[in-house]
Short mmCIF file of C-alpha atoms in Angstrom, two decimals:
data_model
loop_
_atom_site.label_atom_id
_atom_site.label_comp_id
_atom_site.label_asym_id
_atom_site.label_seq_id
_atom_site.Cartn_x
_atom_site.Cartn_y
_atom_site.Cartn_z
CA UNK H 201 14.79 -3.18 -5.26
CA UNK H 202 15.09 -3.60 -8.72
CA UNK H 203 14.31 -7.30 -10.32
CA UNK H 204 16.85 -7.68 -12.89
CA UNK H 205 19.42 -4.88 -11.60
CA UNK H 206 22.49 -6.79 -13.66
CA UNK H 207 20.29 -5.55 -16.48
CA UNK H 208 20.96 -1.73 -16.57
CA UNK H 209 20.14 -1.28 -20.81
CA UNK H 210 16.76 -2.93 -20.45
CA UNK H 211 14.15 -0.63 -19.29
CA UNK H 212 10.22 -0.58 -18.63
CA UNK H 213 7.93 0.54 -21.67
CA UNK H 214 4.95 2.65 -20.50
CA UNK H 215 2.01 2.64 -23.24
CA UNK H 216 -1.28 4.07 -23.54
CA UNK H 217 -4.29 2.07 -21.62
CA UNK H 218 -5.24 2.10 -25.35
CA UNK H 219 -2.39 1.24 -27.35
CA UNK H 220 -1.89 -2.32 -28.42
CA UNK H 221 1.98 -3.38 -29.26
CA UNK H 222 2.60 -6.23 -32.04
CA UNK H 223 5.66 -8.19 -32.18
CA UNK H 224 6.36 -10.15 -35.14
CA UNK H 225 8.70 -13.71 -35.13
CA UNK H 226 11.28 -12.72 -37.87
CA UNK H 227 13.15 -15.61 -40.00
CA UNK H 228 16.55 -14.81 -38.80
CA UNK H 229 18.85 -17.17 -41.20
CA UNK H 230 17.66 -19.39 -43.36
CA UNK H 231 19.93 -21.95 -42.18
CA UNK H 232 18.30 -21.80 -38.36
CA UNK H 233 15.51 -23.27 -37.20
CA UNK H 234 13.63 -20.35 -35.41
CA UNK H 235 12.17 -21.53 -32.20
CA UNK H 236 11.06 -18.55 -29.18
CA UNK H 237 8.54 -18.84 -26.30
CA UNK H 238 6.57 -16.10 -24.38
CA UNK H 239 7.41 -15.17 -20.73
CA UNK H 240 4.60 -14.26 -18.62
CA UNK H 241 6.49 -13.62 -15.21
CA UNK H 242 9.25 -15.78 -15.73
CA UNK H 243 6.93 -18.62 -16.74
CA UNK H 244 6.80 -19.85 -20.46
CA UNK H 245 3.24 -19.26 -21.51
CA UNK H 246 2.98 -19.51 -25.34
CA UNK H 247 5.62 -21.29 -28.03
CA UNK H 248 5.63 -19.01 -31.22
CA UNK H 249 7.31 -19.92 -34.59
CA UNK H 250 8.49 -17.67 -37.64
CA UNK H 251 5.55 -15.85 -38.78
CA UNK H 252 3.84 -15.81 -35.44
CA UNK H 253 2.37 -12.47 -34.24
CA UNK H 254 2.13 -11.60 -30.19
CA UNK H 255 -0.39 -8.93 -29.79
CA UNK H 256 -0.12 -6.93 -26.37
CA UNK H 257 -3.41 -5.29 -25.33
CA UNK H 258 -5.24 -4.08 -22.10
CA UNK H 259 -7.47 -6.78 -21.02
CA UNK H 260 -11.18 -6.19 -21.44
CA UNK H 261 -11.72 -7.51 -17.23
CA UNK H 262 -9.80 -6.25 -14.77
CA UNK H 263 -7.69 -8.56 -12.72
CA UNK H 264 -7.91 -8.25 -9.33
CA UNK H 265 -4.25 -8.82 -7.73
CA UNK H 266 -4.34 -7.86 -3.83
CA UNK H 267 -7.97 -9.20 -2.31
CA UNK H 268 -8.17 -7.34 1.29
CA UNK H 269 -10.44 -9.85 3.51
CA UNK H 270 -12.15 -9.16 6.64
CA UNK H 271 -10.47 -12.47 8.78
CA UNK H 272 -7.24 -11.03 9.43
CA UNK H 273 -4.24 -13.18 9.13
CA UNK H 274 -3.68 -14.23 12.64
CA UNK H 275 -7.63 -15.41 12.76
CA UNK H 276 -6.75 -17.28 9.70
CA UNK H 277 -3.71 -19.02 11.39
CA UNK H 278 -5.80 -19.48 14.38
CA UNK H 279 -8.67 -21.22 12.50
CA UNK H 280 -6.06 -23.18 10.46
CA UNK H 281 -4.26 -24.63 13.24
CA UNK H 282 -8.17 -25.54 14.69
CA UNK H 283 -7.14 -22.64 17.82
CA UNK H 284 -10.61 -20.62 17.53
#
């Protein structure tokens, strides 16, 4: 199911584990105050300003993002609801 799928002309960008990407905050008029924020996952993260650089990189740890436990989930519910 895609995310954003009212979105058709904005597609993924697949890198190098290596590569890092660089995006620079451009003066757009002179006239306009130039304000932009990061995203990380919907969430602002970061305010930036002209001049600002965001460098993209692979992390040095790895994040762990599923953690697989021995208690299953009906234990857990069990020893939640003090049922043991």
């Amino acid at each position: 199911t895609p995310i954003c799928p009212h979105s058709f002309n904005k597609r993924s960008v697949v890198v190098s584990s290596q590569a890092e990407i660089c995006v620079k905050v451009e003066k757009t008029r002179e006239s306009y105050v130039d304000e932009a924020s990061v995203r990380c996952d919907g969430e602002v993260c970061a305010a930036v300003e002209t001049g600002d650089v965001i460098r993209i990189r692979k992390a040095e740890l790895p994040f762990e993002m599923v953690c697989v436990r021995e208690v299953g989930f009906y234990q857990k519910m069990r020893s939640k609801l003090n049922r043991t």
